mmCIF file of C-alpha atoms in Angstrom:
data_model
loop_
_atom_site.group_PDB
_atom_site.id
_atom_site.type_symbol
_atom_site.label_atom_id
_atom_site.label_comp_id
_atom_site.label_asym_id
_atom_site.label_seq_id
_atom_site.Cartn_x
_atom_site.Cartn_y
_atom_site.Cartn_z
ATOM 1 C CA UNK A 1 84.519 66.441 142.186
ATOM 2 C CA UNK A 2 83.671 62.905 143.251
ATOM 3 C CA UNK A 3 80.045 62.056 142.349
ATOM 4 C CA UNK A 4 80.212 59.112 144.778
ATOM 5 C CA UNK A 5 80.826 61.417 147.758
ATOM 6 C CA UNK A 6 77.482 62.776 149.046
ATOM 7 C CA UNK A 7 78.848 66.255 149.786
ATOM 8 C CA UNK A 8 80.635 66.570 146.466
ATOM 9 C CA UNK A 9 77.684 65.089 144.564
ATOM 10 C CA UNK A 10 75.535 67.801 146.129
ATOM 11 C CA UNK A 11 77.999 70.439 144.944
ATOM 12 C CA UNK A 12 77.630 69.100 141.413
ATOM 13 C CA UNK A 13 73.858 69.678 141.683
ATOM 14 C CA UNK A 14 74.503 73.219 142.954
ATOM 15 C CA UNK A 15 76.751 73.963 139.980
ATOM 16 C CA UNK A 16 74.298 72.510 137.474
ATOM 17 C CA UNK A 17 71.351 74.442 138.941
ATOM 18 C CA UNK A 18 73.353 77.668 138.894
ATOM 19 C CA UNK A 19 74.300 77.113 135.258
ATOM 20 C CA UNK A 20 70.657 76.559 134.266
ATOM 21 C CA UNK A 21 69.368 79.613 136.090
ATOM 22 C CA UNK A 22 72.265 81.826 135.016
ATOM 23 C CA UNK A 23 71.635 80.872 131.373
ATOM 24 C CA UNK A 24 68.053 82.114 131.756
ATOM 25 C CA UNK A 25 68.423 85.117 134.021
ATOM 26 C CA UNK A 26 71.929 86.648 133.967
ATOM 27 C CA UNK A 27 73.182 88.968 131.258
ATOM 28 C CA UNK A 28 75.713 87.211 129.078
ATOM 29 C CA UNK A 29 79.198 87.778 130.460
ATOM 30 C CA UNK A 30 77.914 89.212 133.752
ATOM 31 C CA UNK A 31 77.158 86.441 136.245
ATOM 32 C CA UNK A 32 76.054 88.828 138.999
ATOM 33 C CA UNK A 33 73.811 91.037 136.840
ATOM 34 C CA UNK A 34 70.599 90.041 138.695
ATOM 35 C CA UNK A 35 72.181 90.738 142.059
ATOM 36 C CA UNK A 36 73.764 93.991 140.872
ATOM 37 C CA UNK A 37 70.352 95.150 139.601
ATOM 38 C CA UNK A 38 68.563 94.263 142.844
ATOM 39 C CA UNK A 39 71.316 95.795 144.927
ATOM 40 C CA UNK A 40 71.163 99.058 143.021
ATOM 41 C CA UNK A 41 67.362 99.163 143.190
ATOM 42 C CA UNK A 42 67.225 98.961 146.986
ATOM 43 C CA UNK A 43 70.600 100.345 148.025
ATOM 44 C CA UNK A 44 72.426 97.233 149.206
ATOM 45 C CA UNK A 45 75.453 95.307 147.989
ATOM 46 C CA UNK A 46 75.209 92.492 145.459
ATOM 47 C CA UNK A 47 76.213 89.920 148.091
ATOM 48 C CA UNK A 48 73.491 91.276 150.374
ATOM 49 C CA UNK A 49 71.023 90.833 147.500
ATOM 50 C CA UNK A 50 72.022 87.154 147.308
ATOM 51 C CA UNK A 51 71.617 86.833 151.082
ATOM 52 C CA UNK A 52 68.184 88.451 150.783
ATOM 53 C CA UNK A 53 67.206 85.564 148.504
ATOM 54 C CA UNK A 54 68.450 83.175 151.206
ATOM 55 C CA UNK A 55 66.211 84.906 153.754
ATOM 56 C CA UNK A 56 63.201 84.608 151.420
ATOM 57 C CA UNK A 57 63.796 80.870 151.039
ATOM 58 C CA UNK A 58 64.084 80.490 154.819
ATOM 59 C CA UNK A 59 60.843 82.430 155.280
ATOM 60 C CA UNK A 60 59.100 80.090 152.841
ATOM 61 C CA UNK A 61 60.333 77.015 154.718
ATOM 62 C CA UNK A 62 59.164 78.578 157.973
ATOM 63 C CA UNK A 63 55.699 79.243 156.518
ATOM 64 C CA UNK A 64 55.409 75.640 155.325
ATOM 65 C CA UNK A 65 56.253 74.370 158.795
ATOM 66 C CA UNK A 66 53.916 76.841 160.505
ATOM 67 C CA UNK A 67 51.063 76.002 158.121
ATOM 68 C CA UNK A 68 51.627 72.304 158.663
ATOM 69 C CA UNK A 69 51.436 71.310 155.040
ATOM 70 C CA UNK A 70 53.795 70.473 152.247
ATOM 71 C CA UNK A 71 54.462 72.691 149.282
ATOM 72 C CA UNK A 72 52.179 72.635 146.258
ATOM 73 C CA UNK A 73 54.575 74.114 143.715
ATOM 74 C CA UNK A 74 58.243 73.924 144.681
ATOM 75 C CA UNK A 75 59.616 70.972 146.604
ATOM 76 C CA UNK A 76 61.481 71.409 149.866
ATOM 77 C CA UNK A 77 64.439 69.737 148.145
ATOM 78 C CA UNK A 78 64.375 72.487 145.500
ATOM 79 C CA UNK A 79 64.309 75.104 148.256
ATOM 80 C CA UNK A 80 67.380 73.583 149.898
ATOM 81 C CA UNK A 81 69.135 73.519 146.545
ATOM 82 C CA UNK A 82 68.287 77.190 145.990
ATOM 83 C CA UNK A 83 69.607 77.998 149.478
ATOM 84 C CA UNK A 84 72.899 76.344 148.603
ATOM 85 C CA UNK A 85 73.115 78.144 145.256
ATOM 86 C CA UNK A 86 72.403 81.572 146.766
ATOM 87 C CA UNK A 87 74.866 80.934 149.598
ATOM 88 C CA UNK A 88 77.618 80.088 147.137
ATOM 89 C CA UNK A 89 76.702 83.090 144.987
ATOM 90 C CA UNK A 90 77.023 85.396 148.013
ATOM 91 C CA UNK A 91 80.432 83.866 148.740
ATOM 92 C CA UNK A 92 81.498 84.112 145.089
ATOM 93 C CA UNK A 93 80.475 87.761 144.847
ATOM 94 C CA UNK A 94 82.665 88.469 147.879
ATOM 95 C CA UNK A 95 85.565 86.581 146.285
ATOM 96 C CA UNK A 96 85.103 87.830 142.698
ATOM 97 C CA UNK A 97 83.006 91.002 142.778
ATOM 98 C CA UNK A 98 83.579 91.792 139.115
ATOM 99 C CA UNK A 99 82.533 88.272 138.094
ATOM 100 C CA UNK A 100 86.012 87.347 136.917
ATOM 101 C CA UNK A 101 88.355 84.744 138.394
ATOM 102 C CA UNK A 102 92.023 85.613 138.437
ATOM 103 C CA UNK A 103 94.631 82.834 138.633
ATOM 104 C CA UNK A 104 96.092 84.176 141.886
ATOM 105 C CA UNK A 105 92.712 83.695 143.606
ATOM 106 C CA UNK A 106 92.591 79.976 142.976
ATOM 107 C CA UNK A 107 94.085 77.965 145.816
ATOM 108 C CA UNK A 108 94.265 74.214 146.192
#
């Protein structure tokens, strides 16, 4: 990835954030463990669990706008970063549901 390209630089931030959060919250060797747990608990798929997190972030942004004030705890930038991370996670779960990448899946 090119850190001088604004889109690609943003992807680097997405990857780094995902690595930090996964190190804290996912079971070792099971990148989707949080989403699998949530999905099982409420009867949805793991990718739907990731999309649920997207909807929560959107609801929070909507509340900030409706209330007419800025956030006190998490920045709007952080919320956008989380939206990107959860969106990519939902995509990745669809692509690699068992959390493993196979060589034939990788395309250039």
